């Protein structure tokens, strides 16, 4: 195969196939715990798992790792499904749940007990920690470690039958209390939890631990390559121990890769949940959240997220990616595809004194200047217009490229006009400019003078009022959760949201499209917030500025 591998895992699998180590279909899985919404880090894992399946014409399952019923919910399950689909991936067959395998997992636990490989332990959490030892000290055997098999079996069945209270007993693997790998010091396999489970209701009062559930779920589904993040590298010996000591229906293998860390960004569900619970953001899908649903509402496209994941690659070494790369990915995509429009954020009225009151005309502008296939849009030109307040100053600095008294500018796609008079209200605020337009300048340069620059505008009488959310990074610190004593909430960017009301967009956006952001010329990319909009009063979220304003 001459095609270059996308990442080290792909090359690894290619080698396994050519050496005969792997035969048959490649099956992967994406295994979220439904205890929060998916974030950009999960997107990396999704792109990797579904991408590997695609490359090898295999399959990728979506499996909810649902062994902590108290923290999980149907809301999260629904959100995760939607996000995976929105990213453009299709899982094989039905959605799966680790809880689908609770009966099987229970039977494997009995199998371990019967083989003398697991025992019921009555140490409490504190004692357990003390017996476990430390990195420098071996652990000590539990006094229950040599309990007879028959007694273990009976106790385990009694645990299941509800004869013990939360925390009273646990089932532990019997491995090695002196192992240098603490995960192998008789890890807990099952604990008692009187909790209602979103899938299994009150059927169970004992729940298997993640480290026991995961290898079995993988084996049940015939997963061939179980890809997970580096913090599970130390758990791999336990993953293998479980599969080596039961009779699994298949033999998956675990491979680790580095988690995605992004600067200026939090990627921990627990911390993102705090932002939601403490009302710092509007919810999991607040456009400032690094969640897939927040990014979707902000105007990120699935294509841009996938391109970003491709750009950052997959490797074994950790590190932090510059959030500027994510912004680069969405700018690239939208620069190529976003329809163009004009929006005046802070309207200042302009009257064209020499344009007849009862006259109006329609200008035809391209939807995208580099892509004729995207067609044209109609923009009304009238006697009163709006320009942005920031495009006019009374005393222009040197090299001013916009409007000033007695200076001329071109209105984008329209005529050239010259400012003749500044109108103020009783408090001295500028409320209007009286300008003269040059009727001979539509699409041609004026004769005898040169306009200062090109600015955007809309018709005052024939445009649409909108509200704008100017979003920026949520944190103003490169690694908001880095300082040990401080709190990541100390690093919130106070300007992460600026709301503008009463902006005006050109009339062609009366019914804005909701599949792709617009480029508002000279301002940035903006996406309709369909949920926040009222009929006739659209709300737009800024996806990203035109250029990186944070560049060092
Ligand atoms: P969090 O710490 O945010 O809760 P998690 O790893 O506990 O993340 P899971 O729901 O268990 O969240 O994650 C599902 C899959 O996504 C796992 O295989 C996990 O390794 C992967 N994943 C989670 N966060 C990242 C990340 N930042 N980069 C890459 N993969 C990730
Ligand atoms: Mg997890
Ligand atoms: Mg977690």
Short mmCIF file of C-alpha atoms in Angstrom, two decimals, residues 97-380:
data_model
loop_
_atom_site.label_atom_id
_atom_site.label_comp_id
_atom_site.label_asym_id
_atom_site.label_seq_id
_atom_site.Cartn_x
_atom_site.Cartn_y
_atom_site.Cartn_z
CA UNK A 97 -24.46 0.29 26.44
CA UNK A 98 -22.00 -1.33 28.78
CA UNK A 99 -25.10 -2.01 30.86
CA UNK A 100 -26.29 -4.33 28.07
CA UNK A 101 -23.56 -6.64 29.34
CA UNK A 102 -24.25 -6.47 33.07
CA UNK A 103 -25.49 -10.07 33.14
CA UNK A 104 -22.45 -11.30 31.25
CA UNK A 105 -20.10 -9.23 33.37
CA UNK A 106 -21.69 -10.68 36.48
CA UNK A 107 -21.17 -14.19 35.16
CA UNK A 108 -17.52 -13.45 34.40
CA UNK A 109 -17.13 -12.21 37.98
CA UNK A 110 -18.47 -15.54 39.27
CA UNK A 111 -16.10 -17.29 36.89
CA UNK A 112 -13.17 -15.44 38.47
CA UNK A 113 -14.40 -16.31 41.97
CA UNK A 114 -14.73 -19.95 41.03
CA UNK A 115 -11.18 -19.92 39.69
CA UNK A 116 -9.92 -18.42 42.95
CA UNK A 117 -9.09 -15.17 41.14
CA UNK A 118 -11.48 -12.86 42.96
CA UNK A 119 -12.68 -12.46 46.52
CA UNK A 120 -15.14 -10.48 48.55
CA UNK A 121 -13.45 -7.95 50.81
CA UNK A 122 -14.86 -6.16 53.82
CA UNK A 123 -12.18 -3.50 54.27
CA UNK A 124 -13.67 -0.01 54.23
CA UNK A 125 -12.37 2.66 51.86
CA UNK A 126 -9.93 4.07 54.34
CA UNK A 127 -8.48 0.68 55.25
CA UNK A 128 -8.34 -0.27 51.62
CA UNK A 129 -6.24 2.80 50.84
CA UNK A 130 -3.94 2.01 53.72
CA UNK A 131 -3.51 -1.64 52.69
CA UNK A 132 -2.85 -0.60 49.12
CA UNK A 133 0.59 0.82 49.94
CA UNK A 134 2.20 3.48 47.79
CA UNK A 135 4.57 3.89 44.89
CA UNK A 136 7.48 3.22 47.24
CA UNK A 137 5.79 0.71 49.58
CA UNK A 138 4.27 -2.61 48.59
CA UNK A 139 0.70 -3.19 49.73
CA UNK A 140 -0.50 -5.74 52.29
CA UNK A 141 -2.92 -8.56 51.76
CA UNK A 142 -6.48 -8.06 52.89
CA UNK A 143 -7.46 -10.33 55.80
CA UNK A 144 -10.26 -11.58 53.50
CA UNK A 145 -7.91 -12.54 50.68
CA UNK A 146 -7.88 -16.25 51.48
CA UNK A 147 -11.57 -16.63 52.14
CA UNK A 148 -12.76 -19.96 50.69
CA UNK A 149 -14.21 -19.88 47.19
CA UNK A 150 -17.63 -21.12 48.31
CA UNK A 151 -17.91 -18.30 50.87
CA UNK A 152 -16.88 -15.69 48.30
CA UNK A 153 -19.51 -16.98 45.93
CA UNK A 154 -22.21 -16.85 48.58
CA UNK A 155 -21.22 -13.36 49.73
CA UNK A 156 -21.11 -12.06 46.17
CA UNK A 157 -24.59 -13.47 45.52
CA UNK A 158 -25.79 -11.87 48.74
CA UNK A 159 -24.30 -8.55 47.65
CA UNK A 160 -26.30 -8.83 44.46
CA UNK A 161 -29.41 -9.83 46.38
CA UNK A 162 -29.28 -6.63 48.40
CA UNK A 163 -28.28 -8.08 51.73
CA UNK A 164 -25.51 -5.52 52.29
CA UNK A 165 -25.41 -1.75 52.45
CA UNK A 166 -23.58 0.71 50.21
CA UNK A 167 -19.85 0.32 50.74
CA UNK A 168 -20.08 -2.65 53.08
CA UNK A 169 -18.42 -5.17 50.76
CA UNK A 170 -16.61 -5.14 47.44
CA UNK A 171 -15.44 -7.78 45.04
CA UNK A 172 -11.72 -7.60 44.30
CA UNK A 173 -9.45 -9.29 41.81
CA UNK A 174 -6.76 -11.41 43.41
CA UNK A 175 -3.63 -10.31 41.59
CA UNK A 176 -0.60 -9.02 43.46
CA UNK A 177 -0.49 -6.62 46.39
CA UNK A 178 3.24 -6.10 45.82
CA UNK A 179 2.99 -5.21 42.14
CA UNK A 180 4.88 -2.05 41.20
CA UNK A 181 1.75 -1.17 39.21
CA UNK A 182 -0.79 -0.08 41.80
CA UNK A 183 -3.65 -0.88 39.44
CA UNK A 184 -2.75 -4.54 39.91
CA UNK A 185 -2.92 -4.49 43.71
CA UNK A 186 -6.15 -6.43 43.96
CA UNK A 187 -8.32 -3.80 42.22
CA UNK A 188 -12.03 -3.55 42.97
CA UNK A 189 -14.22 -5.25 40.36
CA UNK A 190 -17.68 -4.60 41.86
CA UNK A 191 -19.11 -2.25 44.44
CA UNK A 192 -22.53 -1.89 46.03
CA UNK A 193 -24.62 1.08 44.87
CA UNK A 194 -28.30 1.42 45.58
CA UNK A 195 -28.88 3.66 42.59
CA UNK A 196 -31.48 3.79 39.89
CA UNK A 197 -29.84 3.22 36.52
CA UNK A 198 -31.08 5.03 33.41
CA UNK A 199 -31.03 1.76 31.42
CA UNK A 200 -31.49 -1.03 33.93
CA UNK A 201 -33.65 0.70 36.53
CA UNK A 202 -33.42 -0.95 39.93
CA UNK A 203 -32.40 -4.34 38.62
CA UNK A 204 -28.92 -4.02 40.11
CA UNK A 205 -27.58 -2.84 43.41
CA UNK A 206 -24.02 -3.80 42.52
CA UNK A 207 -22.17 -2.20 39.61
CA UNK A 208 -18.94 -3.32 37.92
CA UNK A 209 -15.98 -0.95 37.87
CA UNK A 210 -14.82 0.66 34.64
CA UNK A 211 -11.60 -1.40 34.52
CA UNK A 212 -13.56 -4.63 34.68
CA UNK A 213 -16.39 -3.51 32.41
CA UNK A 214 -14.29 -2.10 29.62
CA UNK A 215 -12.31 -5.17 28.48
CA UNK A 216 -15.42 -7.33 28.74
CA UNK A 217 -17.58 -4.88 26.75
CA UNK A 218 -14.87 -4.70 24.10
CA UNK A 219 -14.69 -8.49 23.95
CA UNK A 220 -18.49 -8.86 23.79
CA UNK A 221 -18.59 -6.58 20.76
CA UNK A 222 -15.65 -8.18 18.99
CA UNK A 223 -13.65 -4.95 19.18
CA UNK A 224 -10.23 -5.61 17.68
CA UNK A 225 -8.54 -2.33 18.55
CA UNK A 226 -9.48 -0.58 21.77
CA UNK A 227 -8.03 2.92 21.51
CA UNK A 228 -7.85 5.04 24.60
CA UNK A 229 -5.98 7.97 26.05
CA UNK A 230 -2.58 7.74 27.69
CA UNK A 231 -3.77 7.86 31.28
CA UNK A 232 -4.99 4.30 30.71
CA UNK A 233 -1.56 2.98 29.78
CA UNK A 234 -1.05 1.84 33.39
CA UNK A 235 -4.41 0.11 33.27
CA UNK A 236 -3.50 -1.98 30.24
CA UNK A 237 -1.98 -4.80 32.36
CA UNK A 238 -5.30 -5.02 34.18
CA UNK A 239 -7.23 -4.94 30.89
CA UNK A 240 -5.12 -7.88 29.76
CA UNK A 241 -5.37 -9.66 33.11
CA UNK A 242 -9.16 -9.61 32.94
CA UNK A 243 -9.22 -11.07 29.45
CA UNK A 244 -6.52 -13.63 30.28
CA UNK A 245 -8.41 -14.91 33.30
CA UNK A 246 -11.93 -15.25 31.94
CA UNK A 247 -13.04 -17.03 28.80
CA UNK A 248 -13.78 -14.01 26.61
CA UNK A 249 -15.67 -14.30 23.33
CA UNK A 250 -12.90 -12.32 21.57
CA UNK A 251 -9.49 -10.89 22.37
CA UNK A 252 -9.28 -7.10 21.83
CA UNK A 253 -6.05 -5.17 22.36
CA UNK A 254 -5.67 -1.73 23.90
CA UNK A 255 -3.51 1.00 22.36
CA UNK A 256 -3.05 4.43 23.89
CA UNK A 257 -2.72 7.86 22.32
CA UNK A 258 -2.26 11.37 23.73
CA UNK A 259 -5.26 13.38 24.89
CA UNK A 260 -5.94 16.67 23.22
CA UNK A 261 -5.15 19.69 25.36
CA UNK A 262 -5.94 23.11 23.95
CA UNK A 263 -4.61 26.33 25.38
CA UNK A 264 -7.16 28.91 26.66
CA UNK A 265 -9.58 25.98 26.93
CA UNK A 266 -10.88 23.58 29.54
CA UNK A 267 -11.41 20.00 28.33
CA UNK A 268 -12.65 18.20 31.38
CA UNK A 269 -16.31 17.34 31.64
CA UNK A 270 -16.21 17.81 35.38
CA UNK A 271 -14.99 21.39 35.05
CA UNK A 272 -17.27 22.16 32.12
CA UNK A 273 -20.14 20.96 34.29
CA UNK A 274 -19.12 23.48 36.94
CA UNK A 275 -19.35 26.27 34.36
CA UNK A 276 -22.89 25.12 33.62
CA UNK A 277 -23.96 24.47 37.22
CA UNK A 278 -22.60 27.77 38.49
CA UNK A 279 -24.25 29.73 35.71
CA UNK A 280 -21.00 31.05 34.24
CA UNK A 281 -22.33 30.05 30.83
CA UNK A 282 -25.86 29.60 29.51
CA UNK A 283 -25.60 25.84 29.34
CA UNK A 284 -23.59 23.03 27.80
CA UNK A 285 -24.26 24.50 24.36
CA UNK A 286 -23.25 28.05 25.19
CA UNK A 287 -21.32 29.17 22.09
CA UNK A 288 -18.23 29.80 24.24
CA UNK A 289 -18.09 26.21 25.44
CA UNK A 290 -15.59 23.85 23.76
CA UNK A 291 -18.40 21.32 23.54
CA UNK A 292 -19.44 19.97 20.17
CA UNK A 293 -22.92 21.44 20.72
CA UNK A 294 -21.50 24.82 21.76
CA UNK A 295 -19.24 24.91 18.74
CA UNK A 296 -22.17 23.95 16.51
CA UNK A 297 -24.22 26.83 17.89
CA UNK A 298 -21.28 29.14 17.42
CA UNK A 299 -21.06 28.25 13.73
CA UNK A 300 -18.29 25.68 13.61
CA UNK A 301 -18.86 23.17 10.84
CA UNK A 302 -18.28 19.41 11.13
CA UNK A 303 -15.83 19.78 8.23
CA UNK A 304 -13.73 22.29 10.14
CA UNK A 305 -13.60 20.12 13.26
CA UNK A 306 -12.59 17.11 11.24
CA UNK A 307 -9.96 19.14 9.41
CA UNK A 308 -8.63 20.33 12.76
CA UNK A 309 -8.37 16.76 14.05
CA UNK A 310 -6.52 15.84 10.89
CA UNK A 311 -4.15 18.78 11.33
CA UNK A 312 -3.21 17.97 14.92
CA UNK A 313 -2.70 14.29 14.20
CA UNK A 314 -2.56 11.47 16.70
CA UNK A 315 0.51 10.54 18.63
CA UNK A 316 1.88 9.02 21.73
CA UNK A 317 3.37 12.15 23.27
CA UNK A 318 1.15 14.70 25.00
CA UNK A 319 1.40 18.43 24.56
CA UNK A 320 -0.84 21.41 24.12
CA UNK A 321 -2.30 22.57 20.86
CA UNK A 322 -2.79 26.28 20.16
CA UNK A 323 -6.49 27.10 20.02
CA UNK A 324 -5.49 29.34 17.11
CA UNK A 325 -5.29 26.15 15.03
CA UNK A 326 -8.94 25.44 15.67
CA UNK A 327 -9.80 29.00 14.69
CA UNK A 328 -7.62 28.64 11.61
CA UNK A 329 -9.55 25.51 10.61
CA UNK A 330 -12.94 27.24 10.78
CA UNK A 331 -11.65 30.37 9.01
CA UNK A 332 -10.29 28.27 6.17
CA UNK A 333 -13.54 26.43 5.73
CA UNK A 334 -15.74 29.52 5.94
CA UNK A 335 -13.50 31.66 3.79
CA UNK A 336 -14.09 29.13 1.03
CA UNK A 337 -17.79 28.48 1.62
CA UNK A 338 -19.54 31.18 3.64
CA UNK A 339 -21.96 33.41 1.77
CA UNK A 340 -21.06 37.10 2.02
CA UNK A 341 -23.35 39.79 3.38
CA UNK A 342 -23.14 43.23 4.94
CA UNK A 343 -24.04 43.95 8.52
CA UNK A 344 -23.68 47.33 10.19
CA UNK A 345 -22.98 46.66 13.86
CA UNK A 346 -23.27 50.23 15.24
CA UNK A 347 -25.48 52.08 12.76
CA UNK A 348 -24.86 55.73 11.91
CA UNK A 349 -27.39 57.32 9.58
CA UNK A 350 -26.22 58.72 6.24
CA UNK A 351 -28.46 60.83 4.02
CA UNK A 352 -27.51 61.13 0.37
CA UNK A 353 -28.66 64.71 -0.16
CA UNK A 354 -28.51 64.51 -3.94
CA UNK A 355 -30.38 61.20 -4.22
CA UNK A 356 -34.09 61.70 -4.90
CA UNK A 357 -36.37 60.98 -1.98
CA UNK A 358 -38.77 58.74 -3.93
CA UNK A 359 -36.06 56.82 -5.74
CA UNK A 360 -34.49 53.44 -4.98
CA UNK A 361 -32.51 50.93 -6.95
CA UNK A 362 -31.37 47.40 -6.54
CA UNK A 363 -27.72 46.46 -6.75
CA UNK A 364 -26.69 42.93 -7.61
CA UNK A 365 -23.71 41.60 -5.67
CA UNK A 366 -22.06 38.19 -5.74
CA UNK A 367 -22.82 35.85 -2.84
CA UNK A 368 -19.16 34.85 -2.90
CA UNK A 369 -16.59 36.90 -4.83
CA UNK A 370 -14.47 33.86 -5.75
CA UNK A 371 -17.29 31.45 -6.42
CA UNK A 372 -19.72 32.47 -9.13
CA UNK A 373 -21.68 29.26 -8.71
CA UNK A 374 -22.99 30.59 -5.40
CA UNK A 375 -25.01 33.15 -7.33
CA UNK A 376 -25.93 36.74 -6.56
CA UNK A 377 -27.88 38.71 -4.00
CA UNK A 378 -29.92 41.86 -4.31
CA UNK A 379 -29.04 44.82 -2.13
CA UNK A 380 -31.30 47.89 -2.13
#
